[in-house]
Amino acid sequence: MKTLIKKISSGSIKQAVKLLKNEEIIGMPTETVYGLGANCFSDKAVLNTFKVKNRQPDNPLIVHISPDYDITNLVTEVNETAKKLINAFWPGPMTLVFKSKQNVSKYVSRGLDTIAIRMPSKPCTIKLLKACPFPISAPSANTSSRPSPTDAKSVYEDLNGKIPLILDGGKCDVGIESTVIDVTTLVPIILRPGIITQEDIDRVVGLKNYDVENIHYNRSPGTKYKHYAPKCDMIVVDYNSKVNICNVYDNYKKEGKKPVILCLKEEKKLYKGKNKFILGKDIDDIIKNFFSALRKCEKKYDLILFKGLERVGKGKSLMNRASKSCGGNII
Ligand code: TXA
Ligand code: MG
């Protein structure tokens, strides 16, 4: 199959909707990462999503809705906690898990009695969702275990020949996937951290949430799998580690390896004469460019070194991804 990349426009959106109606799946931009979209009511299309990205069969999908969609079509109850979070953060990089009416394809929730729903904020994604007569289920548009794609080229890299169309909406603003929050109880549970942090959530809900580190994996099947890994080796030097990242670099260099250090612009001078990849100027840039940096560096180097962030606020969310990318290789 030939995979076309088309700049997102009213013409390409029309073509995308036509493909989705025909139970085909497409690459689509969102503000977080690119998604692999399908008609959430079509067994054929949803199953194909799993096949195309080689996804574990017990890992459920997020359903994406437009701002004018009535979620009570899909969920049994929207409690006070959910209402507060929706008012504060939708449209935006937040996914809520509700009790499901079980009327979408049975392959969306993979046997769970819940459904994950997100209302993206990227204007061109909203246009697509408004033009589409049904909500769109979409996992991140990478091959399973690879870093999530934050531009159309990265989707093409993983899925060329497997899908007919990728809508190109430019680089994603956020860069990591949405915060996933279980709101089936009044006390929310963060199943996957994201740019909307634990502190943001507590402030809005007025109750202290539980986060995923304290609960059993079964609540969020996706969190247990190998994830976000570059093709080369990766080591994270923990933020409070005594290990000097330059020594690690030099040791690998001596072994004949080609290491690279991911760093901020202001840290450039600390790594004179060493291979570096500049992530940007602040934590938002680190988050935005992290996955694309892994994809770029794996092509040129055989070891990626990253100085970890303190696990608070957005730093905690980035470290959730970074620790999986390096397969727990944190020193
Ligand atoms: O930002 C995002 O969330 C992106 C864009 C495309 O929207 N999507 C995304 O999808 O990251 P995916 O499939 O890569 O991750 C979905 C996560 C997985 O960890 C999955 O286990 C969890 O959401 N999930 C989906 N449905 C769930 C449910 N009913 N209960 C608990 N967790 C659920
Ligand atoms: Mg994913």
Coordinates of C-alpha atoms and ligand atoms in Angstrom, one line a residue:
M1 CA 0.0 0.0 0.0
K2 CA 1.3 3.5 -0.8
T3 CA 1.3 5.8 2.1
L4 CA 0.6 9.5 1.3
I5 CA 1.6 12.4 3.6
K6 CA -0.7 15.3 3.0
K7 CA -0.7 18.7 4.7
I8 CA -3.8 19.0 6.7
S9 CA -6.5 21.1 4.9
S10 CA -10.2 20.9 4.2
G11 CA -9.3 18.8 1.1
S12 CA -7.2 16.3 3.0
I13 CA -9.6 16.2 5.9
K14 CA -12.4 15.2 3.4
Q15 CA -10.2 12.5 2.1
A16 CA -9.4 11.3 5.6
V17 CA -13.0 11.2 6.6
K18 CA -13.8 9.2 3.5
L19 CA -11.1 6.6 4.3
L20 CA -12.3 6.4 8.0
K21 CA -15.9 5.8 6.8
N22 CA -14.5 3.0 4.6
E23 CA -13.0 1.4 7.8
E24 CA -9.5 2.4 6.8
I25 CA -7.1 3.8 9.4
I26 CA -5.0 7.0 9.1
G27 CA -2.2 9.0 10.8
M28 CA -3.4 12.2 12.4
P29 CA -1.9 15.0 14.4
T30 CA -2.9 16.0 17.9
E31 CA -1.3 18.5 20.3
T32 CA 0.4 15.7 22.2
V33 CA 1.7 13.1 19.7
Y34 CA 0.4 11.7 16.4
G35 CA -2.4 9.2 16.5
L36 CA -3.5 6.2 14.4
G37 CA -7.1 7.0 13.9
A38 CA -10.0 4.6 13.2
N39 CA -13.8 4.6 13.4
C40 CA -14.4 3.6 17.0
F41 CA -17.6 1.7 16.0
S42 CA -15.9 -0.5 13.4
D43 CA -14.5 -3.8 14.6
K44 CA -12.5 -4.2 11.3
A45 CA -10.8 -0.7 11.6
V46 CA -10.1 -1.0 15.3
L47 CA -8.6 -4.5 15.0
N48 CA -6.5 -3.3 12.1
T49 CA -5.0 -0.6 14.4
F50 CA -3.6 -3.3 16.6
K51 CA -2.2 -5.2 13.7
V52 CA -0.6 -2.2 12.0
K53 CA 1.3 -1.1 15.1
N54 CA 1.9 -4.6 16.4
R55 CA 0.1 -3.7 19.7
Q56 CA -0.5 -6.0 22.6
P57 CA -4.1 -7.3 22.4
D58 CA -4.9 -6.4 26.0
N59 CA -4.0 -2.7 25.6
P60 CA -7.1 -0.6 25.2
L61 CA -7.4 2.5 23.0
I62 CA -8.4 6.2 23.7
V63 CA -11.5 7.5 21.9
H64 CA -11.1 11.1 20.6
I65 CA -14.1 13.4 20.4
S66 CA -14.9 16.9 19.1
P67 CA -15.9 19.7 21.5
D68 CA -19.5 19.4 20.3
Y69 CA -19.8 15.7 21.1
D70 CA -22.1 14.5 23.9
I71 CA -20.0 12.0 25.9
T72 CA -23.1 10.6 27.6
N73 CA -23.5 8.7 24.3
L74 CA -20.5 6.6 25.4
V75 CA -20.4 6.7 29.2
T76 CA -22.8 5.7 31.9
E77 CA -22.0 8.6 34.3
V78 CA -20.0 11.8 34.5
N79 CA -19.5 12.5 38.2
E80 CA -18.5 15.7 39.9
T81 CA -14.8 15.0 39.7
A82 CA -15.0 14.4 36.0
K83 CA -17.1 17.5 35.4
K84 CA -14.4 19.7 37.2
L85 CA -11.6 18.2 35.2
I86 CA -13.5 18.5 31.9
N87 CA -14.2 22.2 32.7
A88 CA -10.6 22.9 33.5
F89 CA -8.7 20.8 30.9
W90 CA -10.8 20.0 27.8
P91 CA -10.1 20.4 25.0
G92 CA -6.5 19.5 25.9
P93 CA -3.9 16.8 26.7
M94 CA -6.1 14.9 29.2
T95 CA -7.8 11.5 28.9
L96 CA -10.5 10.5 31.3
V97 CA -11.5 6.9 32.0
F98 CA -15.3 6.4 32.6
K99 CA -17.6 3.4 33.0
S100 CA -18.5 2.5 29.4
K101 CA -21.9 2.1 27.8
Q102 CA -20.1 -0.6 25.8
N103 CA -21.5 0.6 22.4
V104 CA -18.2 1.2 20.6
S105 CA -16.3 -1.7 19.0
K106 CA -15.5 -4.3 21.6
Y107 CA -11.9 -4.1 20.6
V108 CA -11.5 -0.5 21.9
S109 CA -11.6 -1.4 25.6
R110 CA -10.3 -4.9 25.2
G111 CA -12.6 -6.5 27.8
L112 CA -12.5 -3.7 30.4
D113 CA -15.9 -2.2 31.5
T114 CA -14.4 1.3 31.1
I115 CA -13.7 3.6 28.2
A116 CA -10.9 6.3 27.8
I117 CA -12.0 9.5 26.2
R118 CA -10.0 12.6 25.1
M119 CA -11.0 15.9 23.5
P120 CA -7.9 17.2 21.7
S121 CA -7.2 20.9 21.5
K122 CA -5.1 21.2 18.3
P123 CA -7.3 23.3 15.9
C124 CA -6.7 21.1 12.9
T125 CA -7.6 17.9 14.9
I126 CA -10.8 19.6 16.0
K127 CA -11.6 20.3 12.4
L128 CA -11.1 16.6 11.5
L129 CA -13.2 15.4 14.5
K130 CA -16.0 17.9 13.6
A131 CA -15.9 16.7 9.9
C132 CA -16.2 13.1 11.0
P133 CA -19.6 11.6 11.9
F134 CA -18.2 9.4 14.6
P135 CA -15.5 9.7 17.3
I136 CA -12.0 8.4 16.4
S137 CA -10.2 5.8 18.4
A138 CA -6.4 6.4 18.2
P139 CA -3.3 5.0 19.9
S140 CA -0.1 6.8 19.3
A141 CA 1.0 6.2 15.7
N142 CA 4.3 4.4 16.4
T143 CA 5.1 0.8 16.1
S144 CA 4.7 -0.7 19.6
S145 CA 7.7 -0.1 21.9
R146 CA 9.1 2.7 19.7
P147 CA 9.1 6.4 20.8
S148 CA 5.8 8.1 20.1
P149 CA 5.8 10.2 16.8
T150 CA 5.7 14.0 17.2
D151 CA 5.8 14.8 13.5
A152 CA 4.3 13.2 10.3
K153 CA 7.8 12.0 9.2
S154 CA 8.1 9.8 12.3
V155 CA 4.7 8.2 11.6
Y156 CA 5.9 7.5 8.1
E157 CA 9.2 6.0 9.4
D158 CA 7.2 3.4 11.4
L159 CA 4.1 2.8 9.3
N160 CA 5.1 3.5 5.6
G161 CA 3.3 0.9 3.4
K162 CA 0.8 0.0 6.2
I163 CA -1.7 2.9 6.1
P164 CA -3.1 4.9 3.2
L165 CA -2.8 8.5 4.6
I166 CA -0.9 10.6 7.1
L167 CA -2.3 14.1 7.8
D168 CA 0.6 16.4 8.4
G169 CA -0.2 19.0 11.0
G170 CA 3.4 20.0 11.8
K171 CA 5.3 19.3 15.0
C172 CA 3.2 18.5 18.1
D173 CA 3.3 21.3 20.7
V174 CA 3.3 19.1 23.8
G175 CA 5.5 16.1 22.7
I176 CA 4.4 13.4 25.2
E177 CA 1.1 11.7 25.5
S178 CA -1.9 12.9 27.4
T179 CA -2.4 12.5 31.2
V180 CA -4.7 9.5 31.7
I181 CA -7.0 9.8 34.7
D182 CA -9.5 7.3 36.0
V183 CA -12.6 9.1 37.1
T184 CA -14.8 6.1 37.8
T185 CA -14.5 7.0 41.5
L186 CA -14.6 10.5 43.0
V187 CA -11.0 10.4 44.0
P188 CA -9.2 10.5 40.6
I189 CA -6.4 8.1 39.9
I190 CA -3.6 9.1 37.5
L191 CA -2.9 6.1 35.3
R192 CA -0.3 7.9 33.1
P193 CA 1.3 11.2 34.0
G194 CA 1.5 13.9 31.4
I195 CA 1.8 17.7 30.9
I196 CA -1.2 18.2 33.1
T197 CA 0.3 17.3 36.5
Q198 CA -0.7 15.7 39.7
E199 CA -0.6 19.2 41.3
D200 CA -2.8 20.7 38.5
I201 CA -5.4 17.9 39.1
D202 CA -5.5 18.2 42.9
R203 CA -6.0 22.0 42.6
V204 CA -9.0 21.5 40.3
V205 CA -10.6 18.6 42.1
G206 CA -9.9 19.6 45.6
L207 CA -9.1 16.0 46.6
K208 CA -5.7 14.4 46.7
N209 CA -5.4 11.9 43.8
Y210 CA -3.7 8.6 43.7
D211 CA -1.1 8.0 41.1
V212 CA -0.2 4.9 39.1
E213 CA 2.8 4.0 41.2
N214 CA 0.5 3.0 44.0
I215 CA -1.9 0.8 42.1
H216 CA -2.0 -2.4 40.3
Y217 CA -1.2 -2.6 36.6
N218 CA -4.6 -4.0 35.7
R219 CA -6.2 -0.5 35.9
S220 CA -4.1 0.6 32.9
P221 CA -2.8 -2.3 30.8
G222 CA -0.6 -0.2 28.6
T223 CA 1.7 0.9 31.4
K224 CA 3.4 -2.5 31.8
Y225 CA 4.9 -2.9 28.3
K226 CA 8.3 -2.0 26.9
H227 CA 7.9 1.5 25.6
Y228 CA 9.4 4.5 23.9
A229 CA 12.7 2.8 23.2
P230 CA 15.3 4.1 20.7
K231 CA 17.1 1.5 18.5
C232 CA 20.4 2.3 20.2
D233 CA 21.4 2.0 23.9
M234 CA 20.3 4.6 26.4
I235 CA 21.4 5.5 29.9
V236 CA 19.7 8.0 32.2
V237 CA 21.9 9.6 34.9
D238 CA 19.6 10.3 37.8
Y239 CA 19.2 13.9 38.8
N240 CA 20.7 13.3 42.2
S241 CA 23.3 10.7 41.1
K242 CA 26.9 11.1 42.1
V243 CA 27.9 9.8 38.6
N244 CA 29.4 12.4 36.3
I245 CA 27.8 12.1 32.9
C246 CA 31.1 13.2 31.2
N247 CA 32.9 10.2 32.7
V248 CA 30.3 7.9 31.4
Y249 CA 30.6 9.5 28.0
D250 CA 34.4 9.2 28.0
N251 CA 34.4 5.5 29.1
Y252 CA 32.1 4.6 26.2
K253 CA 34.1 6.7 23.8
K254 CA 37.2 4.7 24.9
E255 CA 35.4 1.5 24.1
G256 CA 35.0 2.8 20.5
K257 CA 31.3 3.7 20.9
K258 CA 29.7 6.8 19.6
P259 CA 27.8 8.4 22.5
V260 CA 25.7 11.6 22.5
I261 CA 24.4 13.7 25.4
L262 CA 20.9 15.2 25.3
C263 CA 21.0 18.6 27.0
L264 CA 19.7 22.1 27.3
K265 CA 21.1 25.0 25.4
E266 CA 22.6 26.5 28.5
E267 CA 24.4 23.3 29.3
K268 CA 26.3 23.2 26.0
K269 CA 29.4 24.6 27.5
L270 CA 29.6 21.8 30.1
Y271 CA 30.1 19.3 27.3
K272 CA 32.7 21.0 25.1
G273 CA 34.2 18.7 22.5
K274 CA 31.5 16.0 23.1
N275 CA 28.6 15.0 20.8
K276 CA 25.5 16.8 22.0
F277 CA 21.8 17.1 21.0
I278 CA 20.2 20.3 22.2
L279 CA 16.7 19.8 23.4
G280 CA 15.9 23.5 23.9
K281 CA 15.9 26.1 26.6
D282 CA 13.5 24.8 29.3
I283 CA 11.5 21.8 30.6
D284 CA 8.7 22.4 28.1
D285 CA 11.3 22.1 25.2
I286 CA 12.7 18.9 26.8
I287 CA 9.2 17.4 26.8
K288 CA 8.4 18.7 23.3
N289 CA 11.6 17.4 21.7
F290 CA 12.4 14.3 23.8
F291 CA 10.9 11.6 21.5
S292 CA 12.0 13.2 18.3
A293 CA 15.5 13.5 19.7
L294 CA 15.6 9.8 20.4
R295 CA 14.5 9.1 16.8
K296 CA 17.2 11.4 15.4
C297 CA 20.0 10.3 17.7
E298 CA 19.5 6.5 17.1
K299 CA 20.4 7.1 13.5
K300 CA 23.8 8.7 14.3
Y301 CA 24.9 7.4 17.6
D302 CA 25.1 4.1 19.5
L303 CA 24.5 5.4 23.0
I304 CA 22.2 8.2 24.2
L305 CA 23.0 9.8 27.6
F306 CA 20.4 11.9 29.4
K307 CA 20.7 13.7 32.7
G308 CA 17.5 13.0 34.5
L309 CA 15.1 15.6 35.9
E310 CA 13.8 15.9 39.4
R311 CA 10.6 13.9 39.7
V312 CA 8.2 16.7 40.5
G313 CA 5.5 18.3 38.3
K314 CA 6.2 18.0 34.6
G315 CA 9.7 16.5 35.5
K316 CA 7.9 13.5 36.9
S317 CA 6.0 13.0 33.7
L318 CA 9.1 13.2 31.5
M319 CA 11.0 10.9 33.8
N320 CA 8.1 8.3 33.4
R321 CA 8.9 8.3 29.7
A322 CA 12.7 8.5 30.0
S323 CA 12.9 5.6 32.4
K324 CA 11.0 3.4 30.0
S325 CA 13.0 4.6 27.0
C326 CA 16.2 3.5 28.6
G327 CA 14.6 0.2 29.8
G328 CA 15.2 1.1 33.5
N329 CA 18.9 1.8 32.8
I330 CA 19.2 4.6 35.3
I331 CA 22.5 5.1 37.1
Ligands
TXA1 O1 -2.0 11.9 23.9 C1 -2.4 10.7 23.8 O2 -3.1 10.1 24.7 C2 -2.2 10.0 22.4 C3 -2.9 10.8 21.3 C4 -2.9 10.1 20.0 O3 -4.2 11.1 21.7 N1 -2.7 8.7 22.5 C5 -2.0 7.7 23.1 O4 -2.6 6.4 23.0 O5 -1.0 7.9 23.8 P1 -1.9 5.1 23.4 O6 -2.7 4.0 22.9 O7 -0.5 5.1 23.0 O8 -2.0 5.1 25.0 C6 -3.2 4.9 25.6 C7 -3.1 4.7 27.1 C8 -2.5 3.3 27.3 O9 -1.6 3.3 28.4 C9 -3.8 2.5 27.7 O10 -3.5 1.4 28.5 C10 -4.6 3.5 28.4 O11 -4.4 4.7 27.7 N2 -6.1 3.2 28.3 C11 -6.9 3.2 27.3 N3 -8.1 2.8 27.6 C12 -8.1 2.6 28.9 C13 -9.1 2.2 29.9 N4 -10.3 1.9 29.5 N5 -8.7 2.0 31.2 C14 -7.4 2.3 31.5 N6 -6.4 2.7 30.7 C15 -6.8 2.9 29.4
MG2 MG 1.5 4.7 22.8

